[in-house]
mmCIF file of C-alpha atoms in Angstrom:
data_model
loop_
_atom_site.group_PDB
_atom_site.id
_atom_site.type_symbol
_atom_site.label_atom_id
_atom_site.label_comp_id
_atom_site.label_asym_id
_atom_site.label_seq_id
_atom_site.Cartn_x
_atom_site.Cartn_y
_atom_site.Cartn_z
ATOM 1 C CA SER A 1007 -3.686 2.574 18.882
ATOM 2 C CA LEU A 1008 -0.816 2.802 21.538
ATOM 3 C CA ASP A 1009 -3.144 1.122 24.072
ATOM 4 C CA GLU A 1010 -3.001 -1.914 21.986
ATOM 5 C CA ASN A 1011 0.948 -1.991 21.868
ATOM 6 C CA PRO A 1012 3.352 -3.434 24.175
ATOM 7 C CA VAL A 1013 3.856 -1.419 27.396
ATOM 8 C CA GLU A 1014 7.567 -1.439 26.774
ATOM 9 C CA LEU A 1015 6.816 0.943 23.578
ATOM 10 C CA ARG A 1016 5.894 3.775 25.780
ATOM 11 C CA ASP A 1017 9.604 3.616 26.993
ATOM 12 C CA PHE A 1018 10.802 4.611 23.615
ATOM 13 C CA GLN A 1019 11.035 8.369 21.874
ATOM 14 C CA LEU A 1020 8.071 9.215 19.837
ATOM 15 C CA LEU A 1021 9.478 9.858 16.380
ATOM 16 C CA CYS A 1022 7.436 8.534 13.660
ATOM 17 C CA PRO A 1023 8.795 7.685 10.228
ATOM 18 C CA PRO A 1024 6.233 8.596 7.264
ATOM 19 C CA ALA A 1025 3.925 5.271 7.143
ATOM 20 C CA GLY A 1026 5.731 3.655 10.199
ATOM 21 C CA GLU A 1027 2.736 4.040 12.902
ATOM 22 C CA SER A 1028 2.380 0.161 12.451
ATOM 23 C CA LYS A 1029 5.097 -1.218 11.395
ATOM 24 C CA ALA A 1030 9.083 -1.835 12.072
ATOM 25 C CA VAL A 1031 11.009 0.501 9.810
ATOM 26 C CA VAL A 1032 15.069 0.204 9.568
ATOM 27 C CA TYR A 1033 16.888 2.910 7.711
ATOM 28 C CA TYR A 1034 20.283 1.606 6.600
ATOM 29 C CA THR A 1035 22.826 1.487 4.198
ATOM 30 C CA SER A 1036 23.734 -1.003 1.509
ATOM 31 C CA LEU A 1037 26.995 0.880 0.364
ATOM 32 C CA ARG A 1038 30.181 -1.019 1.803
ATOM 33 C CA GLY A 1039 32.175 2.323 2.016
ATOM 34 C CA VAL A 1040 32.275 2.119 5.622
ATOM 35 C CA ARG A 1041 32.559 -1.581 6.787
ATOM 36 C CA ARG A 1042 31.815 -0.938 10.410
ATOM 37 C CA THR A 1043 28.832 0.790 9.144
ATOM 38 C CA HIS A 1044 27.623 -2.102 7.032
ATOM 39 C CA GLU A 1045 28.294 -4.643 9.233
ATOM 40 C CA GLU A 1046 26.124 -2.841 11.961
ATOM 41 C CA CYS A 1047 23.231 -2.179 9.459
ATOM 42 C CA SER A 1048 23.660 -5.906 8.242
ATOM 43 C CA THR A 1049 23.315 -6.980 11.895
ATOM 44 C CA VAL A 1050 20.647 -4.974 12.919
ATOM 45 C CA LEU A 1051 18.436 -5.960 9.463
ATOM 46 C CA GLU A 1052 19.203 -9.750 10.416
ATOM 47 C CA ILE A 1053 17.943 -9.411 14.079
ATOM 48 C CA VAL A 1054 14.578 -7.777 12.836
ATOM 49 C CA ARG A 1055 13.954 -10.245 10.154
ATOM 50 C CA SER A 1056 14.911 -13.237 12.547
ATOM 51 C CA TYR A 1057 11.408 -12.428 14.066
ATOM 52 C CA GLY A 1058 9.621 -12.921 10.991
ATOM 53 C CA VAL A 1059 7.877 -9.423 10.693
ATOM 54 C CA SER A 1060 7.371 -7.466 7.566
ATOM 55 C CA VAL A 1061 10.266 -4.705 7.855
ATOM 56 C CA ASP A 1062 9.809 -1.588 6.185
ATOM 57 C CA GLU A 1063 13.684 -1.230 4.756
ATOM 58 C CA ARG A 1064 14.783 2.215 3.867
ATOM 59 C CA ASP A 1065 18.234 2.113 2.260
ATOM 60 C CA LEU A 1066 19.737 5.606 2.181
ATOM 61 C CA SER A 1067 22.175 4.770 -0.317
ATOM 62 C CA MET A 1068 19.479 3.843 -2.962
ATOM 63 C CA HIS A 1069 17.320 6.624 -2.229
ATOM 64 C CA GLN A 1070 17.678 10.324 -1.187
ATOM 65 C CA ALA A 1071 14.115 10.898 0.211
ATOM 66 C CA PHE A 1072 15.084 8.426 2.979
ATOM 67 C CA ARG A 1073 18.471 10.215 3.967
ATOM 68 C CA GLN A 1074 15.923 13.595 4.360
ATOM 69 C CA GLU A 1075 13.354 11.703 6.495
ATOM 70 C CA LEU A 1076 15.855 10.340 8.602
ATOM 71 C CA LYS A 1077 17.442 13.943 9.115
ATOM 72 C CA GLU A 1078 14.188 15.250 10.019
ATOM 73 C CA LEU A 1079 13.353 12.518 12.146
ATOM 74 C CA SER A 1080 16.400 12.346 14.543
ATOM 75 C CA GLN A 1081 18.450 15.396 13.147
ATOM 76 C CA SER A 1082 21.121 12.904 12.050
ATOM 77 C CA CYS A 1083 21.713 10.510 9.291
ATOM 78 C CA ALA A 1084 23.383 8.001 11.157
ATOM 79 C CA VAL A 1085 22.610 4.478 10.764
ATOM 80 C CA PRO A 1086 21.444 2.019 11.468
ATOM 81 C CA ARG A 1087 18.174 3.133 12.899
ATOM 82 C CA LEU A 1088 15.220 1.135 13.976
ATOM 83 C CA PHE A 1089 11.832 2.271 14.396
ATOM 84 C CA VAL A 1090 8.885 0.315 15.601
ATOM 85 C CA ARG A 1091 5.174 1.705 15.686
ATOM 86 C CA GLY A 1092 6.805 5.015 15.336
ATOM 87 C CA ARG A 1093 8.724 4.742 18.177
ATOM 88 C CA LEU A 1094 12.872 5.118 17.880
ATOM 89 C CA ILE A 1095 14.510 1.890 19.391
ATOM 90 C CA GLY A 1096 18.094 2.563 18.243
ATOM 91 C CA GLY A 1097 21.164 1.730 16.471
ATOM 92 C CA LEU A 1098 22.928 -1.785 16.533
ATOM 93 C CA GLU A 1099 23.521 -1.208 20.551
ATOM 94 C CA GLU A 1100 20.095 -0.812 21.445
ATOM 95 C CA VAL A 1101 18.693 -3.271 19.354
ATOM 96 C CA SER A 1102 21.151 -5.964 20.180
ATOM 97 C CA LYS A 1103 20.282 -5.163 23.877
ATOM 98 C CA ALA A 1104 16.470 -5.269 23.315
ATOM 99 C CA HIS A 1105 17.049 -8.501 21.464
ATOM 100 C CA GLU A 1106 19.230 -10.306 24.236
ATOM 101 C CA LYS A 1107 16.844 -9.422 26.712
ATOM 102 C CA GLY A 1108 13.759 -10.674 25.040
ATOM 103 C CA LEU A 1109 12.222 -7.030 24.771
ATOM 104 C CA LEU A 1110 12.323 -6.615 21.176
ATOM 105 C CA ALA A 1111 10.242 -9.959 20.614
ATOM 106 C CA ARG A 1112 7.311 -8.028 22.966
ATOM 107 C CA LEU A 1113 7.780 -4.906 20.930
ATOM 108 C CA LEU A 1114 7.269 -6.519 17.388
ATOM 109 C CA GLN A 1115 4.499 -8.549 18.631
ATOM 110 C CA GLY A 1116 1.395 -7.879 16.244
ATOM 111 C CA ILE A 1117 3.371 -6.608 13.153
ATOM 112 C CA ARG A 1118 2.474 -8.250 10.233
ATOM 113 C CA ARG A 1119 4.309 -11.620 9.179
ATOM 114 C CA GLU A 1120 6.614 -11.923 6.460
ATOM 115 C CA ASP A 1121 8.808 -14.924 5.122
ATOM 116 C CA HIS A 1122 12.400 -13.434 4.680
ATOM 117 C CA SER A 1123 13.407 -16.814 3.138
ATOM 118 C CA LYS A 1124 13.036 -16.005 -0.356
ATOM 119 C CA ALA A 1125 13.662 -12.923 -2.245
ATOM 120 C CA CYS A 1126 10.957 -10.948 -3.946
ATOM 121 C CA ASP A 1127 10.137 -11.877 -7.759
ATOM 122 C CA GLY A 1128 10.081 -8.426 -8.817
ATOM 123 C CA CYS A 1129 13.412 -7.201 -7.519
ATOM 124 C CA GLY A 1130 15.480 -9.702 -6.157
ATOM 125 C CA GLY A 1131 15.404 -8.255 -2.508
ATOM 126 C CA ALA A 1132 16.904 -5.122 -3.574
ATOM 127 C CA ARG A 1133 13.622 -3.263 -2.626
ATOM 128 C CA PHE A 1134 14.031 -1.083 -5.730
ATOM 129 C CA MET A 1135 13.931 -1.820 -9.557
ATOM 130 C CA LEU A 1136 14.709 0.183 -12.747
ATOM 131 C CA CYS A 1137 11.991 2.579 -13.269
ATOM 132 C CA LEU A 1138 9.433 1.401 -15.676
ATOM 133 C CA ASP A 1139 9.104 4.889 -17.733
ATOM 134 C CA CYS A 1140 12.766 5.812 -18.166
ATOM 135 C CA ASN A 1141 14.385 2.354 -17.865
ATOM 136 C CA GLY A 1142 16.459 3.915 -15.311
ATOM 137 C CA SER A 1143 17.935 7.245 -17.185
ATOM 138 C CA CYS A 1144 15.669 9.664 -15.377
ATOM 139 C CA LYS A 1145 14.943 11.361 -18.740
ATOM 140 C CA ILE A 1146 11.721 10.684 -20.462
ATOM 141 C CA LEU A 1147 10.369 12.478 -24.041
ATOM 142 C CA ALA A 1148 8.071 15.248 -23.435
ATOM 143 C CA GLU A 1149 4.417 14.594 -24.488
ATOM 144 C CA ASP A 1150 4.149 17.952 -26.683
ATOM 145 C CA GLY A 1151 6.242 15.989 -29.696
ATOM 146 C CA SER A 1152 9.046 18.331 -29.439
ATOM 147 C CA GLY A 1153 11.583 15.359 -29.022
ATOM 148 C CA GLU A 1154 12.970 17.339 -25.840
ATOM 149 C CA LYS A 1155 13.825 15.263 -23.168
ATOM 150 C CA ILE A 1156 12.275 15.832 -19.682
ATOM 151 C CA GLN A 1157 13.335 14.772 -16.110
ATOM 152 C CA CYS A 1158 11.109 11.614 -15.477
ATOM 153 C CA LEU A 1159 8.668 12.356 -12.462
ATOM 154 C CA GLU A 1160 8.236 8.771 -11.653
ATOM 155 C CA CYS A 1161 11.766 7.748 -10.335
ATOM 156 C CA ASN A 1162 14.291 8.850 -7.667
ATOM 157 C CA GLU A 1163 17.939 10.312 -8.493
ATOM 158 C CA ASN A 1164 19.194 6.820 -9.330
ATOM 159 C CA GLY A 1165 16.535 6.077 -11.761
ATOM 160 C CA LEU A 1166 14.923 3.589 -9.606
ATOM 161 C CA ILE A 1167 11.410 3.303 -7.899
ATOM 162 C CA ARG A 1168 10.348 1.208 -4.904
ATOM 163 C CA CYS A 1169 9.590 -2.255 -6.015
ATOM 164 C CA PRO A 1170 5.605 -2.820 -6.288
ATOM 165 C CA ILE A 1171 5.652 -5.958 -5.362
ATOM 166 C CA CYS A 1172 7.210 -5.811 -1.772
#
């Protein structure tokens, strides 16, 4: 409940990402097409990871559903965006200020710990892996024996699934 959270958290807008009530969620992009955006995303991720807390990293370039989530939450797909326990902290400028003032440490208190020093054995830190059903092709054979290829329902538009390990 909010009563267990730091008082400062109440100062931030309530915009809870799906399943983000008790965690830190960062929407970002791993694409390097726009250098400044990529650097800002990398910086926010590094700041949050430096606290040793579990971070739900939602890469808009890897999964279209994350882009839609962010757009529905904030009417924008601007990244990076940090949410803590369902509250929008902001982008690089807001996260950096909160970090420098010591506020971010208080906001992240109580979030499950995670060791960021080693990559996941399943995905190598990418948070996604090839779909186990279609091997990334997004198509599978119909079960009716017709030999027809149909859309795989397990993966996203890139033939990827979220890593089941991390």
